[in-house]
Short mmCIF file of C-alpha atoms in Angstrom, two decimals:
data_model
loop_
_atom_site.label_atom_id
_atom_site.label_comp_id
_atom_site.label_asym_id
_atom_site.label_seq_id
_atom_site.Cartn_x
_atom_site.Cartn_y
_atom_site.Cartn_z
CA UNK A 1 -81.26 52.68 17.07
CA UNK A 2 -79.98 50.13 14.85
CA UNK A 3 -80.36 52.00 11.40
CA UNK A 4 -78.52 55.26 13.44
CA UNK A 5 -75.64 52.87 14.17
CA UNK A 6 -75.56 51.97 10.70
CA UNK A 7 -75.67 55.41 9.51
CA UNK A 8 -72.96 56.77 12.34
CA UNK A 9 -70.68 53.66 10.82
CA UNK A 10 -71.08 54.36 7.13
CA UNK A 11 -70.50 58.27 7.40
CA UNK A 12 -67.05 56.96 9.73
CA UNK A 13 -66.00 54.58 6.98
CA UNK A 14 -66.91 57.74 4.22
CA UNK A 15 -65.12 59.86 5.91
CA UNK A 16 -61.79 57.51 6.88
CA UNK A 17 -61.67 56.21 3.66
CA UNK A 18 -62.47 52.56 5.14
CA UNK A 19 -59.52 52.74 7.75
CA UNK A 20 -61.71 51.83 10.71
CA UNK A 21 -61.23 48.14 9.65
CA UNK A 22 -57.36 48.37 9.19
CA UNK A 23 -56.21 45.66 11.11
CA UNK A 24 -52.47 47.75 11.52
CA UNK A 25 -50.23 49.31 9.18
CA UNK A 26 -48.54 47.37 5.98
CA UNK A 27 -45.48 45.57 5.61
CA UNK A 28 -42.83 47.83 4.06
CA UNK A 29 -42.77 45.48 0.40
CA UNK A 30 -46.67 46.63 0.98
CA UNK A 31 -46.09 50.22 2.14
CA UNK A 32 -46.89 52.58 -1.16
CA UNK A 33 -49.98 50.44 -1.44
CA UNK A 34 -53.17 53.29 -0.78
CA UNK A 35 -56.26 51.37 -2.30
CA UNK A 36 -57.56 48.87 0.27
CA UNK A 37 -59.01 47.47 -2.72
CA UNK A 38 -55.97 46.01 -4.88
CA UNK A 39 -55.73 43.15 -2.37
CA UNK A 40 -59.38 43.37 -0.38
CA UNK A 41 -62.47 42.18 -2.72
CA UNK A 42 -64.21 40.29 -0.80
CA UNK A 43 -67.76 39.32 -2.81
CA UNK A 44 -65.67 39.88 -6.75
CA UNK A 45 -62.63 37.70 -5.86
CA UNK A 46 -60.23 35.90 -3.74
CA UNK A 47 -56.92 37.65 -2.11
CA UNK A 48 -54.88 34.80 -3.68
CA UNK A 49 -55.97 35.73 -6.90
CA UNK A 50 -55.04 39.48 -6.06
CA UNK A 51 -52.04 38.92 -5.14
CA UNK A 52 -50.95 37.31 -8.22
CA UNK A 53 -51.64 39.96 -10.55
CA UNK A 54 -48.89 41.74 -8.88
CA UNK A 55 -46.58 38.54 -8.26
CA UNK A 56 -46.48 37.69 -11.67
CA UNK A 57 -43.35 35.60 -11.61
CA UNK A 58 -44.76 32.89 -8.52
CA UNK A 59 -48.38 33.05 -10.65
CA UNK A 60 -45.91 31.70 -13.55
CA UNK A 61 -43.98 29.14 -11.54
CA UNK A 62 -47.17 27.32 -9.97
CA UNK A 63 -48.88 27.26 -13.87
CA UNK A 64 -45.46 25.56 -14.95
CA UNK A 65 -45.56 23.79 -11.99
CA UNK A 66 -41.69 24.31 -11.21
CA UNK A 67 -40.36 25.75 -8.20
CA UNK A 68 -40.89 26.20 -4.82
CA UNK A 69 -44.09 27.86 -4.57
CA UNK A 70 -45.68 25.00 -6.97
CA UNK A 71 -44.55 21.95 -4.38
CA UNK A 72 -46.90 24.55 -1.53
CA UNK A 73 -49.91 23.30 -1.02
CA UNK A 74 -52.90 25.83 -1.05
CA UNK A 75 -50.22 28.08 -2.64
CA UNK A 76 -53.03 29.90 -3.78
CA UNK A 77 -53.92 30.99 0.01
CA UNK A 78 -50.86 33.57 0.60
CA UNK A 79 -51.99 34.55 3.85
CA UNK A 80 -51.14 31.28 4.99
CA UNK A 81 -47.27 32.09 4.95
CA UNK A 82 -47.09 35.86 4.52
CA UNK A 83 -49.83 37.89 6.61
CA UNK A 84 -49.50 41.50 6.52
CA UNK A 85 -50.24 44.61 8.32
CA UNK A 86 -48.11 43.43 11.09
CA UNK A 87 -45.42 46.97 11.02
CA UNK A 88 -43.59 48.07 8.72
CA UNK A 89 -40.43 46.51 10.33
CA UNK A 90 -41.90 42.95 9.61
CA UNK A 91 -40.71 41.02 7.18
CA UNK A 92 -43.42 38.56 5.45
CA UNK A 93 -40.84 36.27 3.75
CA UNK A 94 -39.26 35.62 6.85
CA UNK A 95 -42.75 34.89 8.71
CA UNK A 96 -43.10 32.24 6.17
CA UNK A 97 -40.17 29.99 7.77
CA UNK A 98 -42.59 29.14 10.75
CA UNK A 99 -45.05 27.62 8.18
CA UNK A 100 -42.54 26.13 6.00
CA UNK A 101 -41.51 22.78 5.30
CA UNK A 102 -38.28 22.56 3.81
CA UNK A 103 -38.58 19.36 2.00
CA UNK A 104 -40.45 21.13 0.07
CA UNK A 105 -37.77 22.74 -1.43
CA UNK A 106 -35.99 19.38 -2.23
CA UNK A 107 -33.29 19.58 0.53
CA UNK A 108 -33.91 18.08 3.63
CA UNK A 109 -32.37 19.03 6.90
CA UNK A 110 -32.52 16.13 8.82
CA UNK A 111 -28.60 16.30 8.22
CA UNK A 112 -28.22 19.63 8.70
CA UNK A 113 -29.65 20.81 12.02
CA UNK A 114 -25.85 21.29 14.02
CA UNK A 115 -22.81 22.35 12.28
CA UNK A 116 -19.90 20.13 12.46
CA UNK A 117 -18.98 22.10 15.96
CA UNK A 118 -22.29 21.17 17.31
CA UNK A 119 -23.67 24.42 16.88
CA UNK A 120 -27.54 24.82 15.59
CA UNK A 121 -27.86 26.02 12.34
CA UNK A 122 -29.62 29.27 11.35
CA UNK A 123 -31.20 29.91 7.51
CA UNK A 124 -28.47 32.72 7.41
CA UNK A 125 -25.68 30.26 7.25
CA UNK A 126 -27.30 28.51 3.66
CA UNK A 127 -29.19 31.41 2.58
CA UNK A 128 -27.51 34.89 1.05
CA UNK A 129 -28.96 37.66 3.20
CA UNK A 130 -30.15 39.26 -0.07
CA UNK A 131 -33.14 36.17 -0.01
CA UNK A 132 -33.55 32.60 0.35
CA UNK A 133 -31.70 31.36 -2.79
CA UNK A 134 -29.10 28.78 -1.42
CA UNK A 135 -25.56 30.06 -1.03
CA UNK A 136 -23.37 27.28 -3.00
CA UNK A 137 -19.98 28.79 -1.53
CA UNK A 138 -21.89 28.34 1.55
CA UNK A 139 -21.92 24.86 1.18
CA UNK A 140 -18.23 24.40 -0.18
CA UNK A 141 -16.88 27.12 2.56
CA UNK A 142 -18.46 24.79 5.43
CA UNK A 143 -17.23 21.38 3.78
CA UNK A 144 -14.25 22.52 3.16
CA UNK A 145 -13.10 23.89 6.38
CA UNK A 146 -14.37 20.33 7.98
CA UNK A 147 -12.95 17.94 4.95
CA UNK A 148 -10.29 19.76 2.74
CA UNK A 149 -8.83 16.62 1.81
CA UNK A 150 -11.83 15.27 0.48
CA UNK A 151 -13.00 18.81 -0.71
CA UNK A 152 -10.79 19.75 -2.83
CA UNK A 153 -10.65 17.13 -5.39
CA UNK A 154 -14.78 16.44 -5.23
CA UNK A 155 -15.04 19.44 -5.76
CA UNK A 156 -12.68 19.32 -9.48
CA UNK A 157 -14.56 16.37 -10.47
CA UNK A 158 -17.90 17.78 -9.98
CA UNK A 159 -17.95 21.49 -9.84
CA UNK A 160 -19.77 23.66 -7.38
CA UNK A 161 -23.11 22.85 -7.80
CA UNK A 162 -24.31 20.31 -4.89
CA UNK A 163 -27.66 20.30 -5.25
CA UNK A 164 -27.34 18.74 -8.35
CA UNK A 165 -26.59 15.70 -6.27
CA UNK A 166 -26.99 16.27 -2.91
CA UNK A 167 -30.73 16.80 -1.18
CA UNK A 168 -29.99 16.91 2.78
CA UNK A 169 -30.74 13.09 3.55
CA UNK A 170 -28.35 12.32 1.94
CA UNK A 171 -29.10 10.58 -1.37
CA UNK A 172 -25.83 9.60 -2.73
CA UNK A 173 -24.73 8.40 0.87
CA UNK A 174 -24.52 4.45 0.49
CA UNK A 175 -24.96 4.86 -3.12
CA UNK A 176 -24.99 1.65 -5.03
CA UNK A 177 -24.40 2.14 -8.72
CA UNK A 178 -25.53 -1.66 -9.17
CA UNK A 179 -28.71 -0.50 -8.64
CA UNK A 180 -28.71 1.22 -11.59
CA UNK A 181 -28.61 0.95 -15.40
CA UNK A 182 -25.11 0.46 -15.53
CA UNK A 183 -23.58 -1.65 -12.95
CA UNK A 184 -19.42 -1.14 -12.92
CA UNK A 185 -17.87 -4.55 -12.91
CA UNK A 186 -14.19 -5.60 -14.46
CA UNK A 187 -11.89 -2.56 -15.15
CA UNK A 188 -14.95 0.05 -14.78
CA UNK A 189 -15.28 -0.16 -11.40
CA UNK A 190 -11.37 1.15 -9.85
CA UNK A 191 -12.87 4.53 -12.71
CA UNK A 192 -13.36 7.70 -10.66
CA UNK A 193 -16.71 9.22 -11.46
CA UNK A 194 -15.83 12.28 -13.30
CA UNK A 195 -13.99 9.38 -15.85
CA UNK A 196 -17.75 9.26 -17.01
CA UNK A 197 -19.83 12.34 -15.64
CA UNK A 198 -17.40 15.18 -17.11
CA UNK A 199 -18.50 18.82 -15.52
CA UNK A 200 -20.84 17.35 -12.67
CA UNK A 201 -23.63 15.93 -14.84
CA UNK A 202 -25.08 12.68 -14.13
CA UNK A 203 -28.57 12.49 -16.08
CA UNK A 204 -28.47 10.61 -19.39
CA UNK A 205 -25.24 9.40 -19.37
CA UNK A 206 -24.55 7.32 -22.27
CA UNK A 207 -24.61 3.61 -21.39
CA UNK A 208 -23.00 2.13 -24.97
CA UNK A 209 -19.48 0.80 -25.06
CA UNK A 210 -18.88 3.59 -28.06
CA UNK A 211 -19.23 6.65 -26.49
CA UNK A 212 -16.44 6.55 -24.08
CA UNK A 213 -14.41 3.86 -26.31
CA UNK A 214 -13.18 4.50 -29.70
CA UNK A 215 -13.34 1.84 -32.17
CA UNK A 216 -9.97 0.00 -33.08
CA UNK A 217 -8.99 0.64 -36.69
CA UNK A 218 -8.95 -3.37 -36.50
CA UNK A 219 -12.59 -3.40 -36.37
CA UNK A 220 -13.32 -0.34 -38.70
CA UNK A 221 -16.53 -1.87 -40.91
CA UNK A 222 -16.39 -5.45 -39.75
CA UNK A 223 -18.31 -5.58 -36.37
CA UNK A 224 -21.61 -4.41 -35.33
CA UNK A 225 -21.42 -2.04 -32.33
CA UNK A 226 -22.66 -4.65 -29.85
CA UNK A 227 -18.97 -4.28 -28.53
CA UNK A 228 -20.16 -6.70 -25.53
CA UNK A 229 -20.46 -9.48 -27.74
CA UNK A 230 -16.81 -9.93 -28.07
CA UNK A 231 -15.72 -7.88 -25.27
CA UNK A 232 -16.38 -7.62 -21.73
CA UNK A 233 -15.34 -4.81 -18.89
CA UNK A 234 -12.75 -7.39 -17.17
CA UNK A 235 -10.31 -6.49 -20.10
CA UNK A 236 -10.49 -5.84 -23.74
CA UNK A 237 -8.58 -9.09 -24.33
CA UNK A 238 -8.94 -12.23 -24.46
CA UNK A 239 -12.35 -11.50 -26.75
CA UNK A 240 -14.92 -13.86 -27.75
CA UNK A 241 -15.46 -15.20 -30.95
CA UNK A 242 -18.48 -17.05 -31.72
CA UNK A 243 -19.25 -17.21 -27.80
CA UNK A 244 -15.38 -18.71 -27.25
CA UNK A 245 -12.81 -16.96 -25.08
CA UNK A 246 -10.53 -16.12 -28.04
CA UNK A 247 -7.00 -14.48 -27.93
CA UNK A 248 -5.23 -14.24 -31.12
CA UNK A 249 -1.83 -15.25 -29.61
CA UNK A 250 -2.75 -18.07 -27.99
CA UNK A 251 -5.06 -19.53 -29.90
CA UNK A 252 -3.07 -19.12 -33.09
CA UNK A 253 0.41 -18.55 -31.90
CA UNK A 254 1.03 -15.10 -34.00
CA UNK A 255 0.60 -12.23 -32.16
CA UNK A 256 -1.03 -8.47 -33.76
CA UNK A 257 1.14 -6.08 -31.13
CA UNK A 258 3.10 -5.53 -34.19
CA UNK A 259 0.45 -5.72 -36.80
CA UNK A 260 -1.49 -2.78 -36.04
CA UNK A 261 -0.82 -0.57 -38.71
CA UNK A 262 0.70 -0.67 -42.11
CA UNK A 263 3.70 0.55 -43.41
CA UNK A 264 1.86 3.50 -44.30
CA UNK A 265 0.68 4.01 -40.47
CA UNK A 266 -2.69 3.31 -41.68
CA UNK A 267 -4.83 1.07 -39.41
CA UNK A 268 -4.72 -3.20 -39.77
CA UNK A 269 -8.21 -4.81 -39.61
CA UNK A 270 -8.43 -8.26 -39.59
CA UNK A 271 -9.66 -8.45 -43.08
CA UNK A 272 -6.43 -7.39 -44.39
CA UNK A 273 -5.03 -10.94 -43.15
CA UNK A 274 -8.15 -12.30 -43.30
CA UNK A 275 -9.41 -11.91 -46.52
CA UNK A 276 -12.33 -14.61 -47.22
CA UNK A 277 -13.37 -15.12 -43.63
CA UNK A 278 -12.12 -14.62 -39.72
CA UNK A 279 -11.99 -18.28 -40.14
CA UNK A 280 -9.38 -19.14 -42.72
CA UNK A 281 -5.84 -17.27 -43.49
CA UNK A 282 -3.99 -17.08 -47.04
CA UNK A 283 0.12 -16.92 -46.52
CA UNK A 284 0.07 -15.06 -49.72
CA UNK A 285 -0.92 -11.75 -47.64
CA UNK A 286 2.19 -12.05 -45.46
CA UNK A 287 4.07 -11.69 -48.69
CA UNK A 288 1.97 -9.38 -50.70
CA UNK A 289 1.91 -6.45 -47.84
CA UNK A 290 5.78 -6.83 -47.11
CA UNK A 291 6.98 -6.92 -50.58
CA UNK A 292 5.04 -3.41 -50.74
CA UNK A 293 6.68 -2.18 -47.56
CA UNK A 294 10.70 -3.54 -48.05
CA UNK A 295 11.01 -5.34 -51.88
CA UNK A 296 14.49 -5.72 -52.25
CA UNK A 297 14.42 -7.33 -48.46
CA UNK A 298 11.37 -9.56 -49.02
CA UNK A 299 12.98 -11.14 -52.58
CA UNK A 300 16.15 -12.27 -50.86
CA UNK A 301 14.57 -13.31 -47.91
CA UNK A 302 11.74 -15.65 -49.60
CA UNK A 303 14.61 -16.90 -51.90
CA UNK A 304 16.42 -18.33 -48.96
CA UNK A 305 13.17 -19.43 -46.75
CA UNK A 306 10.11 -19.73 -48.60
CA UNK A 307 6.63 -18.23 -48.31
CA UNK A 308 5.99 -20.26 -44.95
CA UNK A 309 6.37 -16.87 -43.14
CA UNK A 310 4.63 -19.11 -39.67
CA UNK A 311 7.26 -21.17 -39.71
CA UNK A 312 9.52 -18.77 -38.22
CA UNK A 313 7.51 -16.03 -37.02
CA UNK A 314 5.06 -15.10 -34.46
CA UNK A 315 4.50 -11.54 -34.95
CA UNK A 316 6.26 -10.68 -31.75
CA UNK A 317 8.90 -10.74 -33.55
CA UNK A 318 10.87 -13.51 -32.17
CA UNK A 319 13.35 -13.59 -34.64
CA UNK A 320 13.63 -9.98 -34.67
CA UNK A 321 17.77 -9.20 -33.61
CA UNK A 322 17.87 -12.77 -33.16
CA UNK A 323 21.33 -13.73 -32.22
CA UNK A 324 22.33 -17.63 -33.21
CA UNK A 325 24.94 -17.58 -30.11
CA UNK A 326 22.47 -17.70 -27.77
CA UNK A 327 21.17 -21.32 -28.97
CA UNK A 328 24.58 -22.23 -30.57
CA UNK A 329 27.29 -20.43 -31.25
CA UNK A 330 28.53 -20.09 -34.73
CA UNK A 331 32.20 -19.71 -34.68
CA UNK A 332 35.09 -20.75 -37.10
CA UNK A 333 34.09 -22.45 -40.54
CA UNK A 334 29.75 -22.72 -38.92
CA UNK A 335 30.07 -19.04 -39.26
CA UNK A 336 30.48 -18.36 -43.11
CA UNK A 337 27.29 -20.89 -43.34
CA UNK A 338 24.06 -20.22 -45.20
CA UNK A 339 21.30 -20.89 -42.95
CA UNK A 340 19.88 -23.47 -45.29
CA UNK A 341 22.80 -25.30 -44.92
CA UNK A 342 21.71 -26.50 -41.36
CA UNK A 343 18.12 -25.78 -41.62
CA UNK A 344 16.79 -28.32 -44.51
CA UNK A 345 13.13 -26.93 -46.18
CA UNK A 346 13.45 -23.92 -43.90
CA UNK A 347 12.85 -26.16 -40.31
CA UNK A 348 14.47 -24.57 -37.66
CA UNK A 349 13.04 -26.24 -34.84
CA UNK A 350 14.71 -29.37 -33.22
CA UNK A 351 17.65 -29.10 -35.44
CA UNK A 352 20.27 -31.27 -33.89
CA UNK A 353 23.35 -29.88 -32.36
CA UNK A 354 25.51 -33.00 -32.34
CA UNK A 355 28.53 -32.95 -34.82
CA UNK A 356 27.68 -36.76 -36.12
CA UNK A 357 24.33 -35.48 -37.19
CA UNK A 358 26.09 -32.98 -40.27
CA UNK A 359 29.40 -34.77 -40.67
CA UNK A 360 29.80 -38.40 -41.31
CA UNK A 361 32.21 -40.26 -38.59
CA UNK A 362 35.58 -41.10 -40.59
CA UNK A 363 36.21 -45.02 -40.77
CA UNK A 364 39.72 -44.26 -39.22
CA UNK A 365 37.34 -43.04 -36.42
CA UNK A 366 35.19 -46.02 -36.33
CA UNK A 367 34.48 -47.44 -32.66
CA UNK A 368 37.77 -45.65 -30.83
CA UNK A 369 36.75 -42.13 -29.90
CA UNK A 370 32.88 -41.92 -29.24
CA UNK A 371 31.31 -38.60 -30.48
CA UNK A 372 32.44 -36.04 -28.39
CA UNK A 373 34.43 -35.04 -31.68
CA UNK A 374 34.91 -31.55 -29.48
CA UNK A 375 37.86 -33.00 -27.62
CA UNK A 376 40.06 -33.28 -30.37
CA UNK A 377 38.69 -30.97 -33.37
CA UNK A 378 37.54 -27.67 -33.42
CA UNK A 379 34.92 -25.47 -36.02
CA UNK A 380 38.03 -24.06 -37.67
CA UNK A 381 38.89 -26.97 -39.40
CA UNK A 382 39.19 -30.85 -39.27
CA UNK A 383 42.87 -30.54 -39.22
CA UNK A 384 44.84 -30.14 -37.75
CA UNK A 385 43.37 -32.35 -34.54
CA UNK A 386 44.11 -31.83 -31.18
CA UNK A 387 43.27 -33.70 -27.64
CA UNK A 388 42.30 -30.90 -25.95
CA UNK A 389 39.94 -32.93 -22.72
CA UNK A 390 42.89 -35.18 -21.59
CA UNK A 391 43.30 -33.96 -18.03
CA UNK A 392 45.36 -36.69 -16.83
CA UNK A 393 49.17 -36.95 -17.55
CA UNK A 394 50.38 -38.28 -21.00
CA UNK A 395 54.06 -38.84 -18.50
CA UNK A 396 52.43 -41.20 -16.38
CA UNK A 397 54.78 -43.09 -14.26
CA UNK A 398 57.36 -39.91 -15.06
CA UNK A 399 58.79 -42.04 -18.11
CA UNK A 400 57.80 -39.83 -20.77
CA UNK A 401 54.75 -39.81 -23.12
CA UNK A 402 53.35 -43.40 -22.65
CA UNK A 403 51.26 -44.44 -26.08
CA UNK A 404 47.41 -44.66 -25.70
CA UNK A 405 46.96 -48.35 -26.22
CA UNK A 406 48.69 -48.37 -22.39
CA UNK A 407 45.55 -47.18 -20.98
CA UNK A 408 43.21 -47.37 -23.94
CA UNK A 409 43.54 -50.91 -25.15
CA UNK A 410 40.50 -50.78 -27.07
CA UNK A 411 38.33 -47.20 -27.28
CA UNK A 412 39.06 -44.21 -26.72
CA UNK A 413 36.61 -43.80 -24.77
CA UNK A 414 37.24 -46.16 -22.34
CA UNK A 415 39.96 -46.67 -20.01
CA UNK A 416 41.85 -49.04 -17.80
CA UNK A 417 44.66 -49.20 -15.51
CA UNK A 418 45.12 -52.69 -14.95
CA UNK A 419 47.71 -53.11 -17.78
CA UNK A 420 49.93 -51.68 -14.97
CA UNK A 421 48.66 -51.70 -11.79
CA UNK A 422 47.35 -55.23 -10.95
CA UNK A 423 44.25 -55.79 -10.23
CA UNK A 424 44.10 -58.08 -7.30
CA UNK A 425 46.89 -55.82 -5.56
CA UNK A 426 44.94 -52.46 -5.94
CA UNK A 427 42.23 -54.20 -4.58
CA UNK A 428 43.90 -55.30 -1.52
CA UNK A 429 45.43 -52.07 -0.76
CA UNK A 430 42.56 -49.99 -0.91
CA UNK A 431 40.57 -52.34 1.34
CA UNK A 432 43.28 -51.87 3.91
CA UNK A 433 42.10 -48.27 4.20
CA UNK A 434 38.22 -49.19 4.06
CA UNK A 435 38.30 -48.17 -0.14
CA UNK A 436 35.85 -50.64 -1.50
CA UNK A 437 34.55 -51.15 -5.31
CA UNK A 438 37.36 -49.50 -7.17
CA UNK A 439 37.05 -50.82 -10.75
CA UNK A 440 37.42 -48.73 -13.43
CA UNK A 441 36.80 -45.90 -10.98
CA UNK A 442 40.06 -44.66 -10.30
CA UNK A 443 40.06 -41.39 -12.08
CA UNK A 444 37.25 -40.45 -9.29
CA UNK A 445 40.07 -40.24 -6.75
CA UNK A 446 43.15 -39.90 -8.92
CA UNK A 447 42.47 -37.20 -11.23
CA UNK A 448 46.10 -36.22 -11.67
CA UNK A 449 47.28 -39.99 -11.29
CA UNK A 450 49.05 -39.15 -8.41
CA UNK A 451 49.05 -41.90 -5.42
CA UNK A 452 48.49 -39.79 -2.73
CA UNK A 453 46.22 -37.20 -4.40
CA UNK A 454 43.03 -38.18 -2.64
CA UNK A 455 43.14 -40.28 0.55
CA UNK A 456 39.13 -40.00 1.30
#
């Protein structure tokens, strides 16, 4: 009975063409497959290994080990994720979602399981109906509707692909770029990211001071490119020399903002000032490289003050439109003066302003008008001299002009009233109205020497 079962079977399967163990019909991707045997041989090889002779391009990916299929475990065992013979209305990509992990595909969606309306999200609303492939104007058509504000410009600085940075948890939430090779401290660290990761890319940024920062023609040849040992991210100046905080204007009073280039519009480095060493400067320089620039100037100019350029400049330049006025005014017979005639061996600071300091006090002078020589004499000339401070009458007592020696016995400089108003009396009327210690004070309440001018 056995071997007529077994013969009733194998003429069935003859005559079917094996049929009688289809399990349904095929998929439609599977449908103008015929042979039972391009996927089915059981004792020669495994299904897997049937399947990828046609799926050439996944066999590829999992040997490269790049892609989806390669992060699958037992990607080998299809069946797993896409069974077949299910209809020809079934769709074996789309059975694989029940079996699929999708942190496996590098993009979790532990963020992404409502949409911002607290609606559940379906693959469609990633995924391009045409496959599986992520739809990137998905992302940015969702983000943007929520966030244009922030959108818009991440979007210029980075471009359009997320995933670059973005994998679902989300990785660059709470990012810390301390943590990394680079932390951003000083002036780095107000920089917007795209300052350093131009078009969206972020791996293997360059980390050296000279790939974002040109070199200052000052430097050109001098310096090694260990820009940190000078410099730090806080502020290109003040720099260190020799491991000292080190700006040039403080420490040596002459400033480069107008020694960056030569006349030519050629770059300054120091060695152009600094010929020997960074250590030590030669004056001659100042006079060799702006004789080139301005001869006929520079002649004239060290003729009347000397090769000491320091001495009056500080590269600024201070004495650049300098006007005299503002420090002391040259007017009358000071202002046809050469400047050596004031300045001695080319000193300009603390020159005295006093007139007894350049002319000699006359002996008719001596010990009867002080120094205020002002009051009397102007910078026209000596003569003629005229009192030109004497705010109180000259007609005192309405007699006429009364002669000096009435209330200027002695000085100039000095004066008294008692030669006509006696002492002892002034001293008792005052005290009638509560006036007490009036000597030689009584210009403070009698400008204008008149009696009644100030009663308080």
């Amino acid at each position: 009975m056995t071997v007529v079962v077994l013969v009733v079977l194998a003429v069935i399967y003859w005559l079917t063409g094996g049929q009688m163990f289809n399990p349904g019909p095929l998929a439609a991707a599977h449908a103008d497959i015929e042979d039972c045997a391009a996927c089915h041989q059981p004792l020669n090889t495994s299904q897997g290994e049937l399947c990828m002779e046609c799926h050439t391009e996944i066999r590829l990916e999992i040997a490269a080990e790049t892609g989806l299929h390669a992060r699958v475990k037992n990607a080998a065992s299809c069946l797993n994720c896409h069974p077949d013979h299910r209809g020809t209305n079934f769709d074996m990509r789309t059975a694989a979602v029940d079996h699929f992990d999708h942190e496996q595909a590098l993009f979790s969606l532990s963020r992404h399981t409502l949409d911002y309306d607290q609606s559940p999200f379906e693959c469609r609303d990633c995924h391009s109906p045409a496959g599986f492939n992520a739809d990137l104007l998905a992302c940015l058509d969702c983000h943007e509707n929520a966030a244009p504000e922030f959108m818009q410009p991440h979007v210029a600085a980075f471009g359009l692909n997320c995933l670059e940075c973005h994998d679902g948890v989300d990785r660059m939430s709470g990012f810390n770029h301390a943590e990394t090779d680079f932390p951003l401290t000083g002036n780095h660290e107000a920089l917007d990211c795209a300052s350093c990761h131009q078009d969206g890319q972020f791996a293997d940024t360059p980390l050296d001071c000279a790939a974002c920062h040109v070199e200052p023609g000052a430097h050109a040849g001098l310096f090694p490119a260990t820009c940190g040992d000078c410099h730090n991210p806080a502020g290109w100046t003040p720099a260190l020399l020799h491991g000292i905080s080190f700006d040039h204007f403080k420490e040596t009073g002459f400033s480069l903002v107008r020694h960056e280039t030569h006349f030519d519009g050629s770059s300054l480095n120091c060695k152009v000032c600094h010929v020997n060493s960074l250590d030590t400067f030669d004056g001659q320089t100042c006079e060799q490289c702006h004789t080139s620039g301005n001869a006929s100037f520079m002649t004239l100019h060290l003729a009347d003050f000397g090769p000491n350029c320091l001495d009056c400049h500080d590269g600024l330049d201070s004495m650049n439109n300098f006007d005299h006025n503002s420090v002391f005014l040259l007017d009358g017979a000071h202002s046809a003066l050469a400047c050596t005639n004031c300045h001695a061996d080319n000193r300009f600071k603390g020159t005295p302003e006093a007139c007894s300091d350049c002319h000699s006090e006359p002996e008719l002078h001596a010990g009867l008008f002080g120094l205020q020589c002002d009051s009397c004499h102007s910078t026209n000339a000596w003569q003629p001299a005229a009192l030109t401070r004497h705010s109180f009458p000259l007609d005192h007592g309405d007699e006429g002009v009364i002669a000096c020696a009435t209330c200027h016995p002695s000085t100039f400089v000095q004066y008294t009233c008692d030669l006509c108003h006696e002492p002892l009396k002034m001293v008792e009327e005052h005290s009638d109205k509560d006036i007490f210690n009036i000597a030689a004070r009584c210009l403070e309440c009698h400008p204008t020497g008149l009696k009644d001018e100030k009663e308080d």
